[in-house]
Each structure stands twice: as structure tokens, then as C-alpha cells.
XYZ file of N, CA and C in Angstrom:
765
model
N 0.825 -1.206 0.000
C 0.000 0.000 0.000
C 0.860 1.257 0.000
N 1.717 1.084 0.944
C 3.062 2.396 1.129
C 3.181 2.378 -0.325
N 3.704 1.241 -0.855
C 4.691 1.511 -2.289
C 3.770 2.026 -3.190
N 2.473 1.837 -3.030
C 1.695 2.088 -4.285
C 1.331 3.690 -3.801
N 1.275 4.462 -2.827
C 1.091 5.557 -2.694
C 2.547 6.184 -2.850
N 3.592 5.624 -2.499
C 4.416 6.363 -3.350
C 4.867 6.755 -4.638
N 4.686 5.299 -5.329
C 4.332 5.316 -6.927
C 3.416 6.615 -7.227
N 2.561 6.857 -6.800
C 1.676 7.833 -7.714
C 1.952 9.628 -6.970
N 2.536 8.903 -5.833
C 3.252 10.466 -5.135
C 4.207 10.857 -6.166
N 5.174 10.187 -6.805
C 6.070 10.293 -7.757
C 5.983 10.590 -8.945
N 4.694 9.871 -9.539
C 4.467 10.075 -10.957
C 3.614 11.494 -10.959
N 2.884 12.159 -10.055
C 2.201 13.451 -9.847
C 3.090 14.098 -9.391
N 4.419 14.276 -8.922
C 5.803 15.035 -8.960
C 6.022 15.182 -10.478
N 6.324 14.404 -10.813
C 7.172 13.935 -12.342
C 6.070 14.970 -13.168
N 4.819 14.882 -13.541
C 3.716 15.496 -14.286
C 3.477 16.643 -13.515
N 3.830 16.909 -12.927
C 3.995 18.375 -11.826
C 5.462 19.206 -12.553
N 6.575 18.414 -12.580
C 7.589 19.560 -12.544
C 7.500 19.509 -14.369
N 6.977 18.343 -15.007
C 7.173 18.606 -16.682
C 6.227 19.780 -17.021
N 4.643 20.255 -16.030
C 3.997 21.234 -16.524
C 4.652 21.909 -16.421
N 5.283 22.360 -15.009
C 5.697 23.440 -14.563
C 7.059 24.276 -15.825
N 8.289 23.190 -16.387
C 8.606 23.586 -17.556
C 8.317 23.747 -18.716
N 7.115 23.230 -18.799
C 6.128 23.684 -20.078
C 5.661 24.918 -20.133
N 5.239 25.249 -18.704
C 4.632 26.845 -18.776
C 6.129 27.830 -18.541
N 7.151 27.200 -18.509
C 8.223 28.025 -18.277
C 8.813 28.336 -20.060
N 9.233 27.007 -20.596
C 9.641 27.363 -21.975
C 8.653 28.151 -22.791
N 6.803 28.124 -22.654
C 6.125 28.721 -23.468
C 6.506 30.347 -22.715
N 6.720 30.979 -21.937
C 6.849 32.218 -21.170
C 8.414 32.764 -21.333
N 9.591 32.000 -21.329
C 10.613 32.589 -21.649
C 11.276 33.642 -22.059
N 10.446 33.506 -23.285
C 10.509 34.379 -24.904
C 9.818 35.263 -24.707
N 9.172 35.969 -23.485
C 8.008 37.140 -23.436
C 8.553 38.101 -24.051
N 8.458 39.185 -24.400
C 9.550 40.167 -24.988
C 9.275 41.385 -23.504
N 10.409 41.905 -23.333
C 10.311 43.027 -22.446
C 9.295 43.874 -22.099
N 8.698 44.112 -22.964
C 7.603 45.244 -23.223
C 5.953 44.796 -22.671
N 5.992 43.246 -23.371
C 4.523 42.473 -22.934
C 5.032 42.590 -21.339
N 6.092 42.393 -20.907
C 6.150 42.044 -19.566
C 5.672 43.389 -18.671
N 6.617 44.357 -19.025
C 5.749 45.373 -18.798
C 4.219 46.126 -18.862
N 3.863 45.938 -19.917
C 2.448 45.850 -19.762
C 1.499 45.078 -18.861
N 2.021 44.183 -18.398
C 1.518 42.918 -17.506
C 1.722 43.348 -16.052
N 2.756 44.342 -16.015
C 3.400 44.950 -14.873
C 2.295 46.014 -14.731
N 2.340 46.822 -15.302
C 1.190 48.020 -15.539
C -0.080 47.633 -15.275
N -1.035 46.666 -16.080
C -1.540 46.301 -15.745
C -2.016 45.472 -13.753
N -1.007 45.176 -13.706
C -1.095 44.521 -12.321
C -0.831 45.323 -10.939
N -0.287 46.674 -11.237
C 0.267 47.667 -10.801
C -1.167 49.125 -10.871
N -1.938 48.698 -11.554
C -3.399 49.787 -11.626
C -2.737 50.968 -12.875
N -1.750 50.989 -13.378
C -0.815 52.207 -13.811
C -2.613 52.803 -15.128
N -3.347 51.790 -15.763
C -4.462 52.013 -16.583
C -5.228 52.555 -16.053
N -5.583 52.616 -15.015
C -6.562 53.319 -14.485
C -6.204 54.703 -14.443
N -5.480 55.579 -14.270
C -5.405 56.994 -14.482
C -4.894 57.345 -16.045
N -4.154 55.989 -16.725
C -3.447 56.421 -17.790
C -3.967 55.941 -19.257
N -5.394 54.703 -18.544
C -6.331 54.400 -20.114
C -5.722 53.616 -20.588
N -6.547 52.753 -20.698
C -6.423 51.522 -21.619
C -4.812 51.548 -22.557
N -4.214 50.476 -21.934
C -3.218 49.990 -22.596
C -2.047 51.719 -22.541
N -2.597 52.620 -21.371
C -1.750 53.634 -21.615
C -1.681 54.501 -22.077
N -3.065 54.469 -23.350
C -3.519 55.635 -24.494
C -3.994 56.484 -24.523
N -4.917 56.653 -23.150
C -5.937 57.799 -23.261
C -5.903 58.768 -22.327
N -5.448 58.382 -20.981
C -5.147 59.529 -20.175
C -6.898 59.731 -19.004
N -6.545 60.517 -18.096
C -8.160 60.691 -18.066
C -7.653 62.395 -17.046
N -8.982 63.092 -17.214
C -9.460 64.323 -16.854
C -8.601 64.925 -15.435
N -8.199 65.898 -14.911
C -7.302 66.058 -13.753
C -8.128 66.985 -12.871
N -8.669 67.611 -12.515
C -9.231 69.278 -11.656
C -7.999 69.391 -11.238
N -8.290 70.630 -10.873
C -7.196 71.150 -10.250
C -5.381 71.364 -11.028
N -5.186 70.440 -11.925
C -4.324 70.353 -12.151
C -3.915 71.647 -13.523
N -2.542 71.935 -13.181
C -2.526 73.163 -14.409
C -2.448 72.628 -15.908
N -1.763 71.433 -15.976
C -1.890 71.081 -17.170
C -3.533 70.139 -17.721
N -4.113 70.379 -16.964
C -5.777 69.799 -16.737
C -5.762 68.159 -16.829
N -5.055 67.047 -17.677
C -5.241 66.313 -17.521
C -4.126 65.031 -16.755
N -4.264 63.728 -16.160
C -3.159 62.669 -16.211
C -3.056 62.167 -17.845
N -1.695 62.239 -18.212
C -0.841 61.993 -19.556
C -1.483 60.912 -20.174
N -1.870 60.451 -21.383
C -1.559 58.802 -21.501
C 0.104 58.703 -21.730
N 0.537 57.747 -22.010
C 1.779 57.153 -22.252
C 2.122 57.963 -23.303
N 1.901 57.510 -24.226
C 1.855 57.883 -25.860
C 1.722 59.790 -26.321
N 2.483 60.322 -26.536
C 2.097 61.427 -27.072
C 2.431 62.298 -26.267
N 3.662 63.090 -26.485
C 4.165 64.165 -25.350
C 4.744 63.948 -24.360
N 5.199 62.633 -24.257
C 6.025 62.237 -22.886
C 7.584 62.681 -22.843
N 8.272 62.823 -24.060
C 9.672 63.389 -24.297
C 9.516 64.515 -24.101
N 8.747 65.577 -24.323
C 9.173 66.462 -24.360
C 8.448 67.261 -22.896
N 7.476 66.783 -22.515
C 6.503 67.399 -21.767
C 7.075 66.861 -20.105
N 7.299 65.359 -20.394
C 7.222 65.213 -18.677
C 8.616 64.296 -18.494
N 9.144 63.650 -19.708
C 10.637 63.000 -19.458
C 11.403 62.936 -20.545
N 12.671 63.772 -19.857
C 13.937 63.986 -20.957
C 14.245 62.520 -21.290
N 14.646 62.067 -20.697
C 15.493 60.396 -20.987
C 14.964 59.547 -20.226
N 15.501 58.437 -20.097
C 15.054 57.236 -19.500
C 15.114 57.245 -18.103
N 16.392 57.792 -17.521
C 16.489 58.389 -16.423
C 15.208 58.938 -15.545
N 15.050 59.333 -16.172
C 13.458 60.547 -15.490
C 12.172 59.236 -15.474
N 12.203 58.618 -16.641
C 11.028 57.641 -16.709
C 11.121 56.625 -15.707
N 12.054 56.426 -15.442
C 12.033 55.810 -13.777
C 11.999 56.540 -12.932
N 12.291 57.830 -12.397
C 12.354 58.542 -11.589
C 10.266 58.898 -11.155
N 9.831 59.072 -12.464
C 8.416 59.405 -12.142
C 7.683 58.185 -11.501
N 8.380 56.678 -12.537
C 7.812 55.392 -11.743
C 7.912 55.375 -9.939
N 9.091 55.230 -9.672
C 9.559 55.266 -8.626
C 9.117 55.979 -7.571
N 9.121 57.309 -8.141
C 9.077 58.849 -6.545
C 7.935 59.292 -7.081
N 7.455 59.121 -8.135
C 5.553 59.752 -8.294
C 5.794 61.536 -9.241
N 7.210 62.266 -8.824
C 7.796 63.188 -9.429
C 9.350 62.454 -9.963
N 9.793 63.864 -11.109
C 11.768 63.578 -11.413
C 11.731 64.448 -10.278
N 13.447 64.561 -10.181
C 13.879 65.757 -9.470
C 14.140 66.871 -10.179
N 13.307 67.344 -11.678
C 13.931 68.237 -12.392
C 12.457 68.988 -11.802
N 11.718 68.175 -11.645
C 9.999 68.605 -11.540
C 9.816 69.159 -10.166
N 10.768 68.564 -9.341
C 10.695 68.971 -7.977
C 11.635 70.173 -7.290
N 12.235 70.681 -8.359
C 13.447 71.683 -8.129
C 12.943 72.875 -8.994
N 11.331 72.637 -9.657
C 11.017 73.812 -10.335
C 9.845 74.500 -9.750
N 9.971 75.503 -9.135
C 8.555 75.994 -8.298
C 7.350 76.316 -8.965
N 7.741 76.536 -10.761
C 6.565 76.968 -11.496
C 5.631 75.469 -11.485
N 6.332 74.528 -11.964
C 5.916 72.771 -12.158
C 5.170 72.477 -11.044
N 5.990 72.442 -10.026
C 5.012 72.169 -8.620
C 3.780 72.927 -8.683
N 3.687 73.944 -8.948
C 2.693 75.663 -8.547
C 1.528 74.914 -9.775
N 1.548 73.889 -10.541
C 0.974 73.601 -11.385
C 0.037 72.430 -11.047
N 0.909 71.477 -9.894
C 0.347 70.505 -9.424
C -0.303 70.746 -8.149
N -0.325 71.732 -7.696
C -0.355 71.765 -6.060
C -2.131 71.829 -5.255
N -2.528 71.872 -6.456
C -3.974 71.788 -6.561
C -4.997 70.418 -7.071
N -4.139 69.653 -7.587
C -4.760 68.609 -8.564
C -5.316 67.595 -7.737
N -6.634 67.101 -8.230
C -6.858 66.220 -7.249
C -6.471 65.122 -7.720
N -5.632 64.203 -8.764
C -4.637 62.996 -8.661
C -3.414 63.032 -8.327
N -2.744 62.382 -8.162
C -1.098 62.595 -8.225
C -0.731 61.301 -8.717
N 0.905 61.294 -9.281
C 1.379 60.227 -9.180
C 1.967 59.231 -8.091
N 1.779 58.013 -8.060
C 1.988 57.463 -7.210
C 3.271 57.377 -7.103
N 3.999 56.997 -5.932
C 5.421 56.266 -6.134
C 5.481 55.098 -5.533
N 5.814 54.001 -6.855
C 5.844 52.484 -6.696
C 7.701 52.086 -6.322
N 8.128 52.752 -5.702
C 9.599 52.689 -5.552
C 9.613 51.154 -4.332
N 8.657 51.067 -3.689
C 8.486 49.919 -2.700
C 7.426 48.792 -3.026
N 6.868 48.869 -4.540
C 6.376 47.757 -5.165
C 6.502 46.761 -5.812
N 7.754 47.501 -6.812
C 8.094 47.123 -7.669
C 9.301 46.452 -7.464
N 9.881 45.040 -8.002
C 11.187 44.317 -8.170
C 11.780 45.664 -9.530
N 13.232 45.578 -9.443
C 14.273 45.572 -10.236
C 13.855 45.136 -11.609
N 13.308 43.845 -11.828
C 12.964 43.200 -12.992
C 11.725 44.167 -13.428
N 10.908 44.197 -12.603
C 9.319 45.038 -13.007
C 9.430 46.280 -13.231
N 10.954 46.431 -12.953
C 10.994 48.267 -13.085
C 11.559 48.770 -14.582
N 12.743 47.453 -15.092
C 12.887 47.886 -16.290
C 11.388 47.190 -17.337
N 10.894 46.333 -16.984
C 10.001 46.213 -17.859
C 8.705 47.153 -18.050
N 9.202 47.881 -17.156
C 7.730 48.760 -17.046
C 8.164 49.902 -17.779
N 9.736 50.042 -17.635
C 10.007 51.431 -18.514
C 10.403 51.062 -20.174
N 10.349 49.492 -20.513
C 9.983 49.091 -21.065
C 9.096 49.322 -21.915
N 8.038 49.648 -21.475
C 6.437 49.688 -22.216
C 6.763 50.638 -22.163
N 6.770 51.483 -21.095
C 6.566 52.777 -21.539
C 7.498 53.594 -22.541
N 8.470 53.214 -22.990
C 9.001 53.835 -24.055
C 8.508 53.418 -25.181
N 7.904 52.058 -25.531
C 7.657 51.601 -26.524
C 6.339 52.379 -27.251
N 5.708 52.417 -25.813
C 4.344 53.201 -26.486
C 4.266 54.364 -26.593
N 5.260 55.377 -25.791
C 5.454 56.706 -26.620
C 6.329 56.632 -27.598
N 7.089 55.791 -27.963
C 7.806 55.830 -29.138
C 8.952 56.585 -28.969
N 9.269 56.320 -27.158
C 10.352 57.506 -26.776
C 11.919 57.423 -27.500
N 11.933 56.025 -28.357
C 13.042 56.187 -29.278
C 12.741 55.760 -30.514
N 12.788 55.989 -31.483
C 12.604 56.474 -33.289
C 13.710 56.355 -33.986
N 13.718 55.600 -35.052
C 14.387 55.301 -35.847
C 14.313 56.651 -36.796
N 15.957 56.990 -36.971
C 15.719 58.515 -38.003
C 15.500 58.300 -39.004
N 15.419 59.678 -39.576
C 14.808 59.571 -40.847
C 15.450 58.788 -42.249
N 14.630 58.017 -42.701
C 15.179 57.381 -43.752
C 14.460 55.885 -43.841
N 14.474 54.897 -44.302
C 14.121 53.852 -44.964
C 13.660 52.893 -43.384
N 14.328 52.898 -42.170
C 13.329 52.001 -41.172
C 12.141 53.054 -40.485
N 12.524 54.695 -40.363
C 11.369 55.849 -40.345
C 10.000 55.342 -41.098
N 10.521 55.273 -42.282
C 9.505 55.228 -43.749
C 8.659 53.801 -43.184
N 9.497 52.834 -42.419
C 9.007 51.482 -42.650
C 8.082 51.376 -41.191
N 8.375 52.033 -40.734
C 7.480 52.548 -38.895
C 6.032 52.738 -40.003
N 6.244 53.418 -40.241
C 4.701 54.486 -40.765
C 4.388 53.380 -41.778
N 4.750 52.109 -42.428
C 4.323 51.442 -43.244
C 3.581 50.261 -42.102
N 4.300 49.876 -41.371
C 3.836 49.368 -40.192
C 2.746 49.609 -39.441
N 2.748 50.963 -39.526
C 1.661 51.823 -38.632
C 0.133 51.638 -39.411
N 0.435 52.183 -40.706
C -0.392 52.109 -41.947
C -1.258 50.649 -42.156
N 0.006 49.678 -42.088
C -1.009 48.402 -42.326
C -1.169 47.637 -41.020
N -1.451 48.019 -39.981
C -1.733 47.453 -38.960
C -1.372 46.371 -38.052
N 0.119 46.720 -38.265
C 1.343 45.268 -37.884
C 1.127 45.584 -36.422
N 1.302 47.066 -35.699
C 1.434 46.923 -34.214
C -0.014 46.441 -33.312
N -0.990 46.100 -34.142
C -2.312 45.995 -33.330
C -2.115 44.229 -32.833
N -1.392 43.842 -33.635
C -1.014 42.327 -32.904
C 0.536 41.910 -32.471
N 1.681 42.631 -33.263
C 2.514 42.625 -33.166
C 3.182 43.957 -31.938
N 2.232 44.534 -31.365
C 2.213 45.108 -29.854
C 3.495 46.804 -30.460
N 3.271 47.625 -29.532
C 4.125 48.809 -29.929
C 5.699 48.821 -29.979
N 5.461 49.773 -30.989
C 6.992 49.666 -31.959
C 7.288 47.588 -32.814
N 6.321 46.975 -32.320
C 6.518 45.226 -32.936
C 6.791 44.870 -31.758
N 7.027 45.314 -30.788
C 8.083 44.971 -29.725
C 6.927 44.221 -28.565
N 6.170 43.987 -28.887
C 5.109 42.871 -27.777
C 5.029 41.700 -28.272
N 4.446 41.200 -27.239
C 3.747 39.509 -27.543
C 2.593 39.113 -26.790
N 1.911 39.635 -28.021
C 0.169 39.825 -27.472
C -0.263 38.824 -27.474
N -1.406 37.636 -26.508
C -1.547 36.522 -26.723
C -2.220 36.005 -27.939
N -2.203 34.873 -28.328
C -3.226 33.883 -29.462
C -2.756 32.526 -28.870
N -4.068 32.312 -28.549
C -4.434 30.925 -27.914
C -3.996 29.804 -29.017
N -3.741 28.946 -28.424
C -3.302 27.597 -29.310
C -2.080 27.835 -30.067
N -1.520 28.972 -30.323
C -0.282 29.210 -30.537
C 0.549 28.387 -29.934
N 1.537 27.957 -30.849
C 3.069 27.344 -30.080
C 3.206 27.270 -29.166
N 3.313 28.833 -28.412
C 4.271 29.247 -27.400
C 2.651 30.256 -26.442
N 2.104 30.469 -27.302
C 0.415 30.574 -26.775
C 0.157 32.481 -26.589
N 1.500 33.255 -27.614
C 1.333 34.260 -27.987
C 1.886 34.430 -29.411
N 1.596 36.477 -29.966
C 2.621 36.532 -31.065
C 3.741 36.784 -30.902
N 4.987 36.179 -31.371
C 6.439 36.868 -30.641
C 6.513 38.247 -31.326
N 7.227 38.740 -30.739
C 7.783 40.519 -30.936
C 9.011 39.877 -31.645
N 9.434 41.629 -32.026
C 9.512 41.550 -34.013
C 11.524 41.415 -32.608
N 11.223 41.565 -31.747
C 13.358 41.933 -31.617
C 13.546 40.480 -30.454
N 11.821 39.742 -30.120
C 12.201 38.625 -29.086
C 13.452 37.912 -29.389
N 13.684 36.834 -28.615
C 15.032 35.943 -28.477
C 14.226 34.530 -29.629
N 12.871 34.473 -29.811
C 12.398 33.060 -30.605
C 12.313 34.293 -31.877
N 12.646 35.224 -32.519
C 12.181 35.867 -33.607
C 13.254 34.439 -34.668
N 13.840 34.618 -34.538
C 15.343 34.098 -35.268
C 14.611 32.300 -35.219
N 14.021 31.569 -34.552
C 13.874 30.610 -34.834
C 12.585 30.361 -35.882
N 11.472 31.841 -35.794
C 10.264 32.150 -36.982
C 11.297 32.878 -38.345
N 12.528 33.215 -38.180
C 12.560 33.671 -39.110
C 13.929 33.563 -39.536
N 14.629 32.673 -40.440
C 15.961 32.510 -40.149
C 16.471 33.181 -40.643
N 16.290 33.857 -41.449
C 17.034 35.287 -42.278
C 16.048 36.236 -43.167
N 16.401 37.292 -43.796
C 15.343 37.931 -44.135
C 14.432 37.820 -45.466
N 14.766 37.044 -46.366
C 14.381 36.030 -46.906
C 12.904 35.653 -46.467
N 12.924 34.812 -45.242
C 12.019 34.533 -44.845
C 10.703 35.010 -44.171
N 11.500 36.570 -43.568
C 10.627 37.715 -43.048
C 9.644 38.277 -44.416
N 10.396 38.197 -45.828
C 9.554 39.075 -46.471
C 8.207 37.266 -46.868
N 9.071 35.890 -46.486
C 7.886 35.166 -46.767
C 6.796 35.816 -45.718
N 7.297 35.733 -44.454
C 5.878 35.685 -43.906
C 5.251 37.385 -43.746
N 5.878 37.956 -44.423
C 4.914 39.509 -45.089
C 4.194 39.475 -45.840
N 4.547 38.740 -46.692
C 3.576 37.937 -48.323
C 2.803 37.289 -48.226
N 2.995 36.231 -47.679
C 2.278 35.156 -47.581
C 1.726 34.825 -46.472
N 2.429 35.038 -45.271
C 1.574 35.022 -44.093
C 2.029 33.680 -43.117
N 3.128 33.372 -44.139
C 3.907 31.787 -43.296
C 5.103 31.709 -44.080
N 6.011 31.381 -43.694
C 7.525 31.035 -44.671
C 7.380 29.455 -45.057
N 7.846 29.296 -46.722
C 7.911 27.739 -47.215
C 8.409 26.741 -45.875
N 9.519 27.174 -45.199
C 9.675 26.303 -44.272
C 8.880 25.369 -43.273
N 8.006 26.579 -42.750
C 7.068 26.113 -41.644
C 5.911 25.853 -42.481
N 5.749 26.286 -43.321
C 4.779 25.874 -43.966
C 4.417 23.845 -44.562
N 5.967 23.741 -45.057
C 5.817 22.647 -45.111
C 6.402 21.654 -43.923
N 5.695 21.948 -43.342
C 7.070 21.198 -42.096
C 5.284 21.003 -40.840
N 5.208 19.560 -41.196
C 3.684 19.295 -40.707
C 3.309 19.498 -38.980
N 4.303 19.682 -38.194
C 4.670 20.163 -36.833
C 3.916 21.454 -36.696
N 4.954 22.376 -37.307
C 4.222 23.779 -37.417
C 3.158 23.792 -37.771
N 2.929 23.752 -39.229
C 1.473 23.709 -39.922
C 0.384 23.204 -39.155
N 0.402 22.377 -37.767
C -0.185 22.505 -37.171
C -0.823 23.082 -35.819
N 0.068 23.859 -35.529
C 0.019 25.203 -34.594
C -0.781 26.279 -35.340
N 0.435 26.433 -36.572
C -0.317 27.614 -37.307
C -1.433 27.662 -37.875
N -2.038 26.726 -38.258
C -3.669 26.288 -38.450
C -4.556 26.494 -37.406
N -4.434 25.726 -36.272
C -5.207 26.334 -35.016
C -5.359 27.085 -34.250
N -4.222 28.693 -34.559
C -4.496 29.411 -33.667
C -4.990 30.486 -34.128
N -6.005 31.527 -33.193
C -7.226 31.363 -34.391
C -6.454 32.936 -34.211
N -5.178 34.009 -34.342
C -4.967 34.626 -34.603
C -4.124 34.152 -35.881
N -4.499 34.547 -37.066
C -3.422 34.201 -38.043
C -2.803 35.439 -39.048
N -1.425 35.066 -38.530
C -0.665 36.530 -39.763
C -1.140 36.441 -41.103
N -1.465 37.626 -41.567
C -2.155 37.524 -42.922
C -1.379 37.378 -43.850
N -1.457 37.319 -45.364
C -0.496 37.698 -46.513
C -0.518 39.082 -47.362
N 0.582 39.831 -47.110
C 0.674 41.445 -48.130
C 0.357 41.367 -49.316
N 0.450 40.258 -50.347
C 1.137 40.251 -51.202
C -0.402 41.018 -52.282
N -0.021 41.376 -52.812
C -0.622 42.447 -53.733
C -1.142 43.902 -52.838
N -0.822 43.904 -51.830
C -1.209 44.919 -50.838
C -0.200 45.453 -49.944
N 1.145 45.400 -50.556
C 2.249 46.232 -50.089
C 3.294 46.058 -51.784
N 3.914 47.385 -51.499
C 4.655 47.671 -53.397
C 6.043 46.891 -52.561
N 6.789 46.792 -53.427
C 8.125 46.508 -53.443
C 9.216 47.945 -52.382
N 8.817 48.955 -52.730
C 9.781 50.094 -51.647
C 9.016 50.277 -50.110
N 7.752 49.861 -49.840
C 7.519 49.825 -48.966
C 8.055 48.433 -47.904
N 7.687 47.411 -48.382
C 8.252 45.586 -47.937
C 9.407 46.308 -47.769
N 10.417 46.810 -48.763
C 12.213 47.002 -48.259
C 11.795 47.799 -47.037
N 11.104 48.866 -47.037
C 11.254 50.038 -45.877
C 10.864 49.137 -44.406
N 9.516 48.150 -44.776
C 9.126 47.279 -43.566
C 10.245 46.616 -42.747
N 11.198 45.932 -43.896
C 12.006 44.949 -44.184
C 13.489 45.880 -42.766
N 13.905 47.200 -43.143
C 14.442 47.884 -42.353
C 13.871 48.655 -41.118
N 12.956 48.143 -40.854
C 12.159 48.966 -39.680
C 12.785 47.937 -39.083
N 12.347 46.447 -39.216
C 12.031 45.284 -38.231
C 13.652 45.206 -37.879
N 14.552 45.699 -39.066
C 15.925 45.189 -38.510
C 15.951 46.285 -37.696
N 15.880 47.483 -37.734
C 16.153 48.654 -36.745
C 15.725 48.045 -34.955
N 14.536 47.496 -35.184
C 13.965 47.063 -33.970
C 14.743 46.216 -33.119
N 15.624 45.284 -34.192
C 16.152 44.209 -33.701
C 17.296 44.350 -33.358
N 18.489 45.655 -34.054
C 19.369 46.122 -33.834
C 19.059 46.858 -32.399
N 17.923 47.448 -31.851
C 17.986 48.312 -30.599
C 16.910 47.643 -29.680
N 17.250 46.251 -29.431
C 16.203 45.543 -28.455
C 15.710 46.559 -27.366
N 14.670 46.110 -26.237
C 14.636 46.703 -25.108
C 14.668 45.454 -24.015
């Protein structure tokens, strides 16, 4: 009786620690940014700053009248560099904001403030959070020229609504592989895409010959009911190159 309750004490260990690396290898590959968002999310940061960061909501009192969303005016309005974008996470103000009496004289009325998560947050949750948040203001930009051109081609055909801001997320789709989409700079990009070759397959077509014929994949990619579409008669040849240099720009400046 002992032996037979240990037998199955063992084999429910054994099927215990193989889930447990199953949900570890599908999570690995998160890209920085989803993690952050997940952080944000779990952290309330949406609730004053709107959905996914975008919208911001109404302030009284406050001189600049509203709380920010993420997106739109954050370089220039409330953080020089990256520096500061932790500083606001952290202390709720920078110290550039707190050493200016007009800035304060602006807030000193408002009925929100920022919080400071300086005693919430891990080390890990702090760069992923500044993470997102650069991604979704777009606090760094590729200059002008052919991966610029390929942002706004991106933007245009609706790559970041699944492929998450700047490409740089991994928004879920169930039954997927790995049980999201990877981001365009993740650590699994290189195993969807072995060279660029294959990036403009799955721009075109919506799958590369490889995985396509390769009956493993083909069956992931069949069932998950988010599926990358195909460009092909619906992007020109100078735009695909410009796409083609965005995604490397992305990948050249991970986060």
C-alpha cells in the first residue's frame, strides 16, 4: 500500500515539474515590453493612464488639466530620458519637476497625483515597465530614412495591433506554439525567421515555405485562431524594403 502511494506520489511530482517547464519554456521568450504591460496592468498604472496607456483621463485642479496617456508628449513634456522615466515610476515626481517651483505651482492643486511604486516594484518590473513605456510613446525612433519610412508602413497596415508597440510585444493567441505573437526583436524571432528572406515570406504570404511545409508547425499555425495575414498584392516593393528595415532597426535596438 506504502509503495503504491508512493508510486503515484512520484508520478504526480514527475507530471507536476514537466507542466511546470512547459509553462516556463512557453513564457521565456516574453519580450520586455509584454512584460511590462503585464506589470502596468497589475500595478493599476491604466486606471489613471487608459487603456493599454492611451488615453489619459481628466485632472481638476491640475494646471496642465489632464493625467498623460503614455503615448504622445512624454519626451518632451514630462521626461527627458530614460532616467526621469524611472524617476516618475519610482518617486511619483523627477527631481527636475521637484526643483522647479513653477511645475510644482501647477500641481499643487490637482486632485490625482502620481503614485510612487519605488516599494512595489522588483528591479525586474521596473525595467520592464520602462519598457512599455518607451515603446508606447515611441520615446526612441528610428531617423529619418528607410526604417522611419518602414514605422509608418507598419503603422499604416496594422502590424502593431497584434505585433504590440513599436513590434516589440507579444500579445496573446491561444493555441499558438508558445500561446502568444512573438515581438519583431524577441530571443524566438530568429527561430520564426531565419534570415530575411524569410521575413519578407511571412509579409507575403503570411507563413515562410519552411514552416509551412514542415507538418509540426502547420499545425500550430492552423489552429491558432490569430493568423498573420499575406501582403502580397497589398504592399509595393519600396515599402516591404522600408518594412524589411524597420524590423531590422527594432532588432538592432532591443529593449
Amino acid at each position: 500500500m506504502h509503495r503504491r502511494v508512493a508510486i503515484v506520489v512520484g508520478v504526480l511530482a514527475v507530471v507536476a515539474a514537466g507542466g511546470a517547464s512547459f509553462r516556463w519554456w512557453r513564457t521565456k521568450d516574453l519580450s520586455r515590453v509584454e512584460r511590462g504591460y503585464r506589470v502596468a496592468q497589475e500595478k493599476g498604472c491604466f486606471a489613471c493612464h487608459g487603456p493599454g496607456g492611451l488615453r489619459g483621463m481628466a485632472n481638476p485642479g491640475y494646471g496642465l488639466e489632464e493625467v498623460p496617456p503614455f503615448a504622445g508628449g512624454l519626451i518632451t513634456m514630462y521626461a527627458s530620458d530614460e532616467r526621469e522615466i524611472r524617476e516618475w515610476i519610482s518617486d511619483g515626481l523627477t527631481q527636475r519637476v521637484r526643483a522647479d517651483p513653477q511645475q510644482m505651482k501647477l500641481r499643487e492643486n490637482a486632485l490625482i497625483r502620481m503614485p510612487a511604486f519605488r516599494d512595489l516594484l522588483s528591479a525586474r518590473e521596473l525595467d520592464d515597465l520602462v519598457a512599455f513605456v518607451k515603446a508606447v510613446s515611441d520615446f526612441e525612433s528610428p531617423p529619418a530614412g528607410p526604417a522611419s519610412d518602414g514605422r509608418e508602413v507598419a503603422h499604416r497596415l496594422g502590424c502593431f495591433n497584434c505585433h504590440g508597440p513599436q513590434g516589440r510585444g507579444s500579445s496573446p493567441n491561444a493555441r499558438a506554439l508558445k500561446g502568444y505573437i512573438p515581438s519583431w526583436d524577441g530571443a524566438d524571432f530568429a527561430e520564426l525567421c531565419r534570415d530575411e528572406a524569410e521575413v519578407k515570406e511571412w509579409i507575403l504570404d503570411g507563413r515562410p515555405r519552411r514552416l509551412a511545409e514542415n507538418r509540426a508547425a502547420r499545425f500550430f499555425m492552423d489552429r491558432q485562431p490569430i493568423q498573420m495575414p499575406g501582403y502580397r498584392g497589398h504592399i509595393g516593393d519600396k515599402d516591404l524594403e522600408s518594412l524589411l528595415a524597420y524590423i531590422r532597426w527594432v532588432r538592432e535596438h532591443p529593449y
